[in-house]
Coordinates of C-alpha atoms and ligand atoms in Angstrom, one line a residue:
M1 CA -12.8 -5.3 19.3
I2 CA -15.6 -5.8 17.9
E3 CA -17.1 -4.9 14.8
L4 CA -20.5 -5.7 13.6
D5 CA -20.5 -6.9 10.1
I6 CA -22.4 -3.5 9.1
P7 CA -21.6 -1.9 6.0
V8 CA -19.8 1.4 6.6
K9 CA -17.5 3.7 5.2
T10 CA -15.6 5.0 7.6
H11 CA -13.7 1.6 8.9
D12 CA -14.5 -0.5 6.2
E13 CA -12.2 -3.6 8.1
S14 CA -12.6 -5.8 4.5
R15 CA -9.6 -2.9 3.6
Q16 CA -7.7 -2.8 6.3
G17 CA -4.3 -3.8 5.2
E18 CA -5.5 -4.9 1.5
A19 CA -2.6 -3.6 -0.9
L20 CA -3.3 -0.5 -2.9
M21 CA -3.1 -0.4 -6.2
L22 CA -2.9 2.8 -8.6
A23 CA -5.1 2.4 -11.6
Q24 CA -2.3 4.7 -13.7
Q25 CA 0.9 4.2 -14.8
P26 CA 4.1 7.2 -13.9
E27 CA 4.6 8.9 -16.9
N28 CA 8.1 9.2 -16.9
K29 CA 9.2 5.4 -14.8
N30 CA 11.7 5.5 -12.3
G31 CA 12.3 1.4 -12.9
R32 CA 11.2 0.4 -8.9
K33 CA 7.4 -0.6 -7.1
L34 CA 6.2 0.7 -4.3
Y35 CA 3.5 -1.7 -1.7
I36 CA 1.6 0.3 0.3
E37 CA -0.5 -0.8 2.8
S38 CA -2.9 0.9 4.9
Y39 CA -5.1 0.6 8.4
G40 CA -7.3 2.3 10.8
C41 CA -10.3 5.5 9.7
A42 CA -10.3 6.9 6.2
M43 CA -8.6 9.5 7.0
N44 CA -5.3 6.7 7.0
F45 CA -6.9 5.4 3.3
S46 CA -7.0 8.5 2.4
D47 CA -3.7 9.5 3.2
S48 CA -2.1 6.8 1.3
E49 CA -3.6 8.7 -2.2
I50 CA -1.2 11.2 -1.1
V51 CA 1.3 9.6 -0.7
A52 CA 0.7 7.4 -4.0
S53 CA 0.3 11.2 -6.1
I54 CA 3.5 12.0 -4.2
L55 CA 5.1 8.9 -6.2
L56 CA 4.2 8.8 -9.2
E57 CA 5.3 12.1 -9.9
K58 CA 8.6 10.8 -8.8
G59 CA 7.5 7.7 -11.0
F60 CA 7.2 4.8 -9.0
E61 CA 4.4 1.9 -9.9
T62 CA 2.3 0.3 -7.5
T63 CA 2.7 -3.6 -6.9
N64 CA 0.1 -6.3 -5.1
D65 CA 3.2 -9.0 -4.1
F66 CA 5.4 -6.5 -1.4
K67 CA 8.3 -9.4 -1.7
T68 CA 8.5 -8.1 -5.4
A69 CA 8.3 -4.5 -4.1
D70 CA 11.4 -1.7 -3.9
V71 CA 9.3 0.5 -1.4
I72 CA 7.2 -1.3 0.8
F73 CA 4.9 1.1 3.2
I74 CA 2.8 1.3 6.0
N75 CA 0.0 3.9 6.7
T76 CA -0.8 2.7 11.1
C77 CA -3.3 3.6 12.6
S78 CA -2.2 4.0 17.2
I79 CA -6.0 3.9 18.5
R80 CA -5.9 1.2 20.6
E81 CA -3.0 -1.0 21.2
N82 CA -4.3 -3.5 18.9
A83 CA -3.8 -1.5 16.1
E84 CA -0.2 -1.3 16.8
V85 CA 0.1 -5.1 17.1
R86 CA -1.5 -5.8 13.7
V87 CA 1.6 -3.9 12.4
R88 CA 4.0 -4.9 14.2
N89 CA 3.2 -8.4 13.4
R90 CA 3.0 -7.1 10.2
L91 CA 6.3 -5.6 10.0
K92 CA 8.1 -9.1 10.7
E93 CA 6.7 -10.5 7.9
F94 CA 8.1 -7.8 5.8
K95 CA 11.7 -8.2 7.7
V96 CA 11.8 -11.5 6.3
A97 CA 11.7 -9.9 2.4
K98 CA 13.9 -7.5 3.4
G99 CA 16.4 -10.2 4.7
K100 CA 16.1 -12.0 0.7
N101 CA 16.0 -8.5 -1.3
P102 CA 18.4 -5.8 1.2
G103 CA 17.8 -2.8 -0.7
M104 CA 14.3 -2.8 -0.1
V105 CA 12.9 0.3 2.3
V106 CA 10.6 -0.6 4.4
G107 CA 8.8 2.7 5.7
V108 CA 6.2 3.6 8.5
L109 CA 4.0 6.1 7.5
G110 CA 0.8 7.5 9.9
C111 CA -0.2 7.7 13.6
M112 CA 1.5 5.2 15.2
A113 CA 5.0 6.6 13.1
E114 CA 4.2 10.2 15.6
R115 CA 3.9 8.7 18.6
L116 CA 6.9 6.5 18.3
K117 CA 9.3 8.5 16.2
S118 CA 12.3 7.9 16.0
K119 CA 12.5 4.8 18.6
F120 CA 11.0 2.8 16.6
L121 CA 14.2 2.7 14.2
E122 CA 15.8 1.7 17.1
E123 CA 13.9 -0.5 19.1
E124 CA 12.5 -2.2 16.4
K125 CA 15.1 -2.4 13.8
L126 CA 11.9 -3.3 11.4
V127 CA 12.2 -0.2 9.4
D128 CA 14.2 2.7 7.4
V129 CA 12.1 5.6 7.4
V130 CA 9.4 7.0 9.7
V131 CA 7.2 8.9 8.8
G132 CA 4.3 10.9 10.7
P133 CA 1.1 12.0 9.0
D134 CA 2.5 16.0 8.0
A135 CA 5.4 15.2 6.5
Y136 CA 4.5 13.1 3.4
R137 CA 6.4 15.7 0.7
D138 CA 9.1 15.7 2.4
L139 CA 9.1 11.1 1.1
P140 CA 11.2 11.5 -2.4
N141 CA 14.1 13.1 0.3
L142 CA 13.8 10.4 2.6
I143 CA 14.3 7.5 0.3
E144 CA 17.2 9.1 -1.2
Q145 CA 18.4 9.1 2.4
V146 CA 17.7 5.3 2.9
D147 CA 19.1 4.6 -1.3
G148 CA 22.0 6.8 0.6
G149 CA 22.4 4.4 3.4
Q150 CA 21.3 5.9 6.4
R151 CA 18.1 5.5 8.4
A152 CA 15.0 8.4 8.1
V153 CA 12.8 10.6 10.1
N154 CA 10.5 13.3 9.8
V155 CA 7.1 13.3 12.1
L156 CA 7.7 17.1 12.5
L157 CA 3.9 18.0 12.9
S158 CA 2.4 21.4 11.2
R159 CA 0.1 24.1 11.6
E160 CA -0.9 24.5 8.2
E161 CA 0.1 21.4 6.1
T162 CA -3.2 20.6 4.7
Y163 CA -1.7 19.0 0.6
A164 CA -4.7 21.3 -0.6
D165 CA -2.4 21.8 -3.8
I166 CA -1.7 17.9 -3.7
N167 CA -5.0 16.2 -6.8
P168 CA -4.8 12.4 -5.3
V169 CA -4.4 9.7 -6.6
R170 CA -7.5 6.9 -6.2
L171 CA -5.8 3.6 -4.5
N172 CA -8.4 0.2 -6.0
S173 CA -11.1 2.8 -6.4
N174 CA -14.0 1.6 -8.7
G175 CA -14.1 5.0 -9.9
I176 CA -17.9 5.4 -8.7
N177 CA -16.9 6.6 -4.2
A178 CA -14.1 8.2 -2.9
F179 CA -12.4 10.2 -0.3
V180 CA -12.2 14.1 0.4
S181 CA -10.2 15.3 2.9
I182 CA -11.4 18.2 3.6
M183 CA -9.2 19.4 7.8
R184 CA -6.5 17.4 9.2
G185 CA -5.9 17.2 13.2
C186 CA -7.9 17.3 15.8
D187 CA -8.5 20.3 19.2
N188 CA -10.5 18.6 20.6
M189 CA -8.8 16.6 24.0
C190 CA -10.6 13.9 24.7
S191 CA -9.1 11.8 27.6
F192 CA -8.9 8.8 25.9
C193 CA -8.1 9.5 22.5
V194 CA -4.3 9.5 20.5
V195 CA -5.2 11.6 17.8
P196 CA -4.4 14.9 18.9
F197 CA -0.6 14.0 19.4
T198 CA -0.4 12.3 16.0
R199 CA -2.1 13.9 13.8
G200 CA -1.4 17.0 15.7
R201 CA -4.1 21.0 15.8
E202 CA -6.7 20.6 13.6
R203 CA -7.0 23.5 10.2
S204 CA -8.9 23.4 7.6
R205 CA -8.5 23.6 4.2
D206 CA -9.1 25.8 0.6
A207 CA -12.3 25.5 0.0
H208 CA -11.8 26.2 -3.2
S209 CA -9.3 23.5 -3.6
I210 CA -12.0 20.7 -1.4
I211 CA -15.1 22.0 -4.6
Q212 CA -12.5 21.9 -7.6
E213 CA -11.1 18.2 -6.5
C214 CA -15.1 17.0 -5.7
T215 CA -15.7 18.6 -9.8
D216 CA -12.9 17.2 -10.4
L217 CA -13.7 13.4 -9.3
F218 CA -17.9 14.0 -10.8
N219 CA -16.1 14.9 -14.4
Q220 CA -14.1 11.7 -14.0
G221 CA -17.3 10.1 -13.6
Y222 CA -17.3 9.6 -10.1
R223 CA -20.9 10.8 -7.6
E224 CA -20.3 9.7 -4.6
V225 CA -17.6 12.3 -2.3
T226 CA -17.5 11.3 1.1
L227 CA -15.7 14.5 3.1
L228 CA -13.6 13.6 5.8
G229 CA -12.5 15.3 9.4
Q230 CA -12.2 14.4 12.5
N231 CA -14.5 16.8 13.1
V232 CA -15.8 18.1 10.5
D233 CA -18.6 21.0 12.3
S234 CA -15.8 22.5 13.2
Y235 CA -14.5 23.0 9.7
K236 CA -14.0 26.8 8.9
W237 CA -11.8 28.6 5.7
Q238 CA -11.4 32.2 6.1
A239 CA -11.7 32.8 1.5
P240 CA -8.2 34.7 0.7
P241 CA -9.6 38.9 -0.3
K242 CA -9.6 38.3 -4.0
P243 CA -9.6 34.7 -5.8
S244 CA -5.8 33.0 -5.9
P245 CA -5.5 33.4 -10.0
E246 CA -4.7 29.3 -9.5
G247 CA -8.3 28.8 -9.8
R248 CA -9.8 31.3 -11.9
A249 CA -7.4 29.4 -14.3
L250 CA -8.7 25.8 -13.4
N251 CA -12.1 27.5 -13.6
E252 CA -11.7 28.8 -17.4
E253 CA -9.7 25.2 -18.2
L254 CA -13.1 23.2 -17.5
T255 CA -15.9 25.7 -18.3
E256 CA -14.2 24.7 -22.3
D257 CA -15.6 21.4 -22.7
D258 CA -19.6 22.5 -21.7
Q259 CA -20.2 18.4 -21.0
K260 CA -18.1 19.2 -18.0
V261 CA -19.7 21.0 -14.8
S262 CA -17.2 24.1 -13.2
P263 CA -16.3 24.3 -9.7
A264 CA -19.5 25.8 -7.9
G265 CA -18.6 29.0 -5.2
G266 CA -16.2 30.7 -7.2
D267 CA -16.4 34.0 -5.8
L268 CA -16.0 33.5 -2.5
E269 CA -14.1 36.7 -2.1
G270 CA -13.0 37.2 1.6
A271 CA -16.1 34.9 3.3
T272 CA -15.8 32.9 6.3
V273 CA -17.2 28.6 5.2
N274 CA -18.1 26.9 7.7
F275 CA -19.3 22.9 7.5
A276 CA -23.1 24.6 6.5
G277 CA -21.4 26.4 3.7
L278 CA -19.1 24.3 2.1
L279 CA -21.8 20.9 2.3
E280 CA -24.0 23.2 0.2
M281 CA -21.3 24.2 -2.3
V282 CA -20.4 20.5 -2.7
A283 CA -24.0 19.4 -3.0
L284 CA -24.2 22.4 -5.5
I285 CA -22.2 20.5 -8.0
H286 CA -23.9 18.9 -9.6
P287 CA -27.4 17.0 -8.6
D288 CA -26.1 13.2 -9.2
L289 CA -23.3 13.9 -6.8
R290 CA -23.4 12.2 -3.8
V291 CA -22.4 13.7 -0.5
R292 CA -21.8 12.1 2.2
F293 CA -19.3 13.2 5.1
S294 CA -17.7 12.0 8.8
T295 CA -16.8 12.8 11.5
S296 CA -19.7 15.3 12.9
H297 CA -19.3 16.0 16.7
P298 CA -22.1 15.7 19.1
K299 CA -21.1 19.0 20.0
D300 CA -20.3 21.5 17.3
I301 CA -23.4 19.9 14.8
T302 CA -25.6 22.6 14.2
D303 CA -28.6 23.4 13.4
E304 CA -27.5 24.4 10.4
V305 CA -26.3 22.0 9.2
L306 CA -29.0 19.6 9.3
Y307 CA -30.9 22.2 7.6
T308 CA -28.5 22.3 4.7
I309 CA -28.9 19.0 4.5
A310 CA -32.7 18.8 4.4
K311 CA -32.8 21.3 1.8
Y312 CA -30.4 19.5 -0.5
D313 CA -31.8 15.3 -2.1
N314 CA -28.2 14.6 -3.3
I315 CA -26.4 15.6 0.5
C316 CA -26.8 11.7 1.9
N317 CA -29.7 11.8 5.1
Y318 CA -27.2 9.5 7.2
I319 CA -25.2 11.1 10.2
H320 CA -22.1 9.6 12.4
L321 CA -22.5 10.8 15.9
P322 CA -19.9 9.3 18.2
V323 CA -21.7 9.1 21.9
Q324 CA -19.1 7.6 23.2
S325 CA -21.1 7.5 26.6
G326 CA -24.6 7.9 27.6
N327 CA -23.5 8.5 31.3
S328 CA -22.3 12.5 31.8
R329 CA -20.2 11.6 34.9
V330 CA -18.1 9.1 32.4
L331 CA -18.8 11.9 29.5
E332 CA -17.3 14.9 31.6
M333 CA -14.2 12.1 32.6
M334 CA -13.6 11.4 28.3
N335 CA -13.9 15.8 28.5
R336 CA -16.3 15.2 25.2
T337 CA -17.3 18.5 26.5
Y338 CA -21.2 17.4 26.0
T339 CA -23.6 15.9 28.5
R340 CA -26.2 13.5 27.5
E341 CA -29.0 15.4 27.6
W342 CA -27.2 17.8 25.0
Y343 CA -26.6 15.1 22.3
I344 CA -30.2 13.5 23.5
D345 CA -31.0 17.1 22.0
R346 CA -28.9 17.1 19.2
I347 CA -31.0 13.5 18.2
D348 CA -34.3 15.4 18.6
A349 CA -32.8 17.8 16.0
I350 CA -31.7 15.2 13.8
R351 CA -34.8 14.1 13.8
R352 CA -36.8 16.9 13.9
I353 CA -35.2 19.0 11.1
I354 CA -34.4 16.0 8.6
G355 CA -37.0 13.6 9.2
D356 CA -35.8 10.5 8.2
C357 CA -31.7 9.9 8.9
A358 CA -29.8 7.5 9.8
I359 CA -27.5 8.1 12.5
S360 CA -24.5 6.0 13.5
T361 CA -22.7 6.3 16.1
D362 CA -19.0 4.8 18.8
V363 CA -19.3 3.2 21.6
I364 CA -16.6 2.3 24.0
T365 CA -16.9 0.5 27.1
G366 CA -14.9 0.1 30.6
F367 CA -14.3 3.5 30.2
C368 CA -12.0 4.6 33.7
T369 CA -14.4 3.8 36.6
E370 CA -17.4 3.6 34.4
T371 CA -19.9 1.6 36.8
D372 CA -22.1 -1.2 35.9
E373 CA -25.3 2.0 36.5
E374 CA -23.3 4.0 34.3
H375 CA -23.5 1.1 31.4
Q376 CA -26.6 1.2 31.5
D377 CA -27.0 5.0 30.4
T378 CA -25.2 4.0 27.8
V379 CA -27.3 0.8 26.8
S380 CA -29.9 3.3 27.3
M381 CA -29.5 5.4 25.1
M382 CA -29.3 2.8 22.0
D383 CA -32.5 2.4 23.2
Y384 CA -33.6 5.8 22.7
V385 CA -31.8 6.7 19.6
K386 CA -32.1 3.1 17.8
Y387 CA -29.1 4.0 15.3
D388 CA -29.0 2.3 12.4
F389 CA -25.4 0.5 12.8
A390 CA -22.2 1.3 15.3
Y391 CA -18.8 1.1 16.0
M392 CA -18.4 -0.8 20.0
F393 CA -14.9 -0.9 22.3
M394 CA -13.6 -2.0 24.8
Y395 CA -11.7 0.5 26.4
S396 CA -7.9 0.7 25.8
E397 CA -5.6 2.4 27.1
R398 CA -3.1 4.7 25.1
P399 CA -0.2 5.9 26.4
G400 CA 0.4 9.6 26.8
T401 CA -3.3 10.3 26.5
L402 CA -5.0 12.5 29.5
A403 CA -6.6 9.7 30.9
A404 CA -3.6 7.9 30.8
K405 CA -1.9 10.0 32.5
R406 CA -5.2 10.4 35.0
Y407 CA -6.8 7.4 35.8
A408 CA -6.1 3.9 36.7
D409 CA -7.6 1.4 34.3
D410 CA -9.7 -0.1 36.3
I411 CA -12.1 -2.0 34.1
P412 CA -11.0 -5.6 34.4
E413 CA -10.7 -7.5 30.7
D414 CA -13.7 -9.5 31.2
V415 CA -16.2 -6.4 32.2
K416 CA -15.2 -4.5 29.5
K417 CA -16.1 -7.4 27.5
T418 CA -19.6 -8.6 29.1
R419 CA -20.6 -4.9 28.5
L420 CA -19.6 -4.8 24.7
Q421 CA -21.2 -8.4 24.2
E422 CA -24.1 -6.7 25.9
I423 CA -24.5 -3.6 23.8
V424 CA -23.6 -5.5 20.8
A425 CA -26.1 -8.0 20.9
K426 CA -28.2 -4.8 21.5
Q427 CA -27.3 -3.1 18.3
Q428 CA -27.4 -6.7 16.4
Q429 CA -31.8 -5.9 16.9
Y430 CA -31.4 -2.4 16.7
S431 CA -30.0 -2.5 12.8
L432 CA -32.7 -5.3 11.8
V433 CA -35.1 -3.1 13.1
R434 CA -34.0 -0.2 11.6
L435 CA -33.8 -2.4 8.0
Q436 CA -36.6 -3.7 8.8
A437 CA -38.4 -0.8 8.6
Q438 CA -37.6 -0.6 4.6
I439 CA -39.0 -3.7 3.3
G440 CA -41.7 -2.8 1.2
K441 CA -39.9 1.0 1.0
V442 CA -38.7 1.6 -2.8
Q443 CA -34.7 3.2 -1.1
K444 CA -32.6 5.3 -4.3
V445 CA -29.5 3.7 -5.2
L446 CA -26.3 4.5 -6.3
I447 CA -24.6 0.5 -8.3
E448 CA -21.1 0.3 -6.5
G449 CA -20.3 -2.4 -8.7
T450 CA -21.4 -6.8 -8.7
S451 CA -21.9 -8.2 -5.0
K452 CA -19.2 -10.2 -3.6
K453 CA -21.8 -13.1 -2.5
S454 CA -23.3 -13.3 -6.4
D455 CA -21.7 -12.8 -9.6
Q456 CA -25.6 -12.2 -10.9
D457 CA -25.9 -9.0 -8.5
Y458 CA -25.6 -5.7 -7.7
C459 CA -24.7 -3.8 -4.6
G460 CA -24.9 -0.5 -3.9
R461 CA -26.4 1.7 -1.0
S462 CA -29.2 3.6 -0.1
D463 CA -29.3 7.4 0.7
Q464 CA -29.2 6.6 5.0
N465 CA -26.3 3.9 3.6
A466 CA -27.9 0.5 3.6
M467 CA -25.9 -1.9 1.6
V468 CA -28.6 -3.4 -0.5
V469 CA -28.5 -5.8 -2.7
F470 CA -30.4 -6.8 -6.6
P471 CA -30.6 -9.0 -9.4
K472 CA -28.6 -6.9 -12.4
D473 CA -30.2 -5.9 -15.4
D474 CA -28.4 -4.7 -18.3
R475 CA -29.8 -1.5 -18.9
Y476 CA -28.0 -0.3 -16.2
K477 CA -24.2 0.1 -14.3
P478 CA -22.2 0.7 -11.9
G479 CA -22.3 4.3 -11.5
Q480 CA -26.0 5.5 -12.4
Y481 CA -28.9 6.0 -9.9
V482 CA -31.6 3.3 -9.7
N483 CA -35.4 2.7 -8.3
V484 CA -34.9 -0.8 -6.0
L485 CA -37.8 -2.0 -3.7
A486 CA -36.1 -3.5 -0.3
E487 CA -38.0 -7.7 -0.3
R488 CA -36.3 -8.8 2.3
C489 CA -33.3 -7.8 5.2
T490 CA -30.8 -9.2 6.8
T491 CA -29.0 -7.9 10.0
A492 CA -26.5 -5.9 7.2
T493 CA -28.1 -6.0 4.1
L494 CA -31.7 -4.9 1.9
M495 CA -33.0 -7.0 -0.8
G496 CA -35.0 -6.3 -3.2
R497 CA -35.3 -5.3 -7.3
I498 CA -34.9 -2.1 -10.1
V499 CA -38.0 -0.7 -10.1
D500 CA -38.4 1.7 -13.0
Ligands
SAM1 N1 -13.1 12.2 15.8 C1 -13.9 11.0 15.9 C2 -14.8 11.4 17.0 O1 -14.9 12.2 17.8 O2 -15.9 10.7 17.3 C3 -13.7 10.0 16.4 C4 -12.0 9.9 16.6 S1 -11.1 8.0 16.8 C5 -10.4 7.8 15.4 C6 -12.8 6.6 16.3 C7 -13.4 5.4 17.2 O3 -12.1 5.4 18.0 C8 -13.6 7.1 18.2 O4 -15.3 7.6 18.6 C9 -13.5 6.0 19.7 O5 -14.7 5.5 19.5 C10 -12.8 5.6 19.1 N2 -11.6 5.3 20.4 C11 -10.4 6.1 19.8 N3 -9.9 5.8 21.3 C12 -10.1 4.6 21.9 C13 -9.8 3.9 23.1 N4 -8.7 4.4 23.9 N5 -9.8 2.9 23.2 C14 -11.0 2.9 22.5 N6 -11.4 3.1 21.6 C15 -10.9 4.3 21.1
SF4_2 FE1 -10.1 12.1 18.9 FE2 -12.3 13.3 20.7 FE3 -10.9 14.3 18.1 FE4 -12.6 12.8 18.0 S1 -12.9 14.7 18.6 S2 -10.6 12.7 17.1 S3 -12.0 11.2 19.4 S4 -9.9 13.6 21.1

């Protein structure tokens, strides 16, 4: 897998496997330390925050040194084979630590746990507990079982679980950007994809609880939320006929302090909330709260969503719209349920309705039976859209998927790789072109912190998700918006200076 060195939040390579730490201490310490690391997509990082929340409640502290931990959890990804190989190697390191401290509990969470289930316990003998993405509430019981000398598994998938009532604690937070899960699972059956098997059926989270969480984040000083789901455009939630008593109580508590804002969208009685409606409600919390979202699906993204983005300045002009392939026959084999023409129509609608909107994508090269000519359709799609950035992958057959059952993985590795290199080079060219087009323009940047390369500089992102670096100015601090004149760029970063 090759990923371009480009700034995005949905799958930040620099965060893969980093130790996730809580800023706060538990109220009733139980004397045990949790070490947790995450792999894969933003949804997994968001899930780790739910896990940490559940264990904080039980008195666990976090540590960034797994050798001194009492419980080690690794939140895993199954999307491509190399993601799983990485986890297995990591588990071997944990096994050495456990050899020195036999009381240690080692657990596998997330998609790989769901895919391999109890096979993990039998085959690997590396772990004590295996927990799927819908069973995190059971973690305290499962840890207790392991403490009692057993091994423990819960990989039950649920049609209802959304963890709506768990207010996640934030791990490794900068106090400015936060992920908020709005739905779980996926009902699409893209033939290459393991997600429907590891994360179960699609379900949308109660809109009140989403608005409440985003409002709380704003009141704590956060200035950007990213709404997460495998297919956010199919978000759909039916409000109960009357507001729940809890909803009313939360509203009342918040209005006590007039420095804080109250949740928008309080009166939804019986309404069906779709993604456009949810976006609007989140945008209305406060104009200084930036709203991002991921991932959009080309078959489901509606003009209504695009008009909502265009209507609110604080909904960022940035859409991640995975194309996977530019060829209609390959798309059909992938079971993506749209054609090249349909995808182009959606791109045209974005350009028409929103105008200047950054677009990023995911591409798979060397899917089963893909010819050179069909690959060229993907290349020409990149020429048509001129993506701001892209995640590009070689096809990796995943056991149990429709493609693995129906089609031979018949494109040789070197062909997959050559095609990948071609599109990576193409994307690098367009990333540069897109950033160069911003030079000379003023960007509204949310300051996220000090630049990794120089402590004299701040970094933050523009509305269109470009990373922007500029000299610090004592008048401004992280969490504030500044206007930055873009003066030069690399393929990944805009550089400039604050203008008043
Ligand atoms: N739900 C999102 C969507 O529909 O685009 C993406 C979910 S998936 C976690 C992220 C990306 O991984 C996909 O868009 C696809 O490009 C890539 N991917 C998924 N399965 C893959 C496979 N078997 N081999 C290579 N890449 C894969
Ligand atoms: Fe996988 Fe397709 Fe669902 Fe995305 S939409 S998670 S690629 S099945």
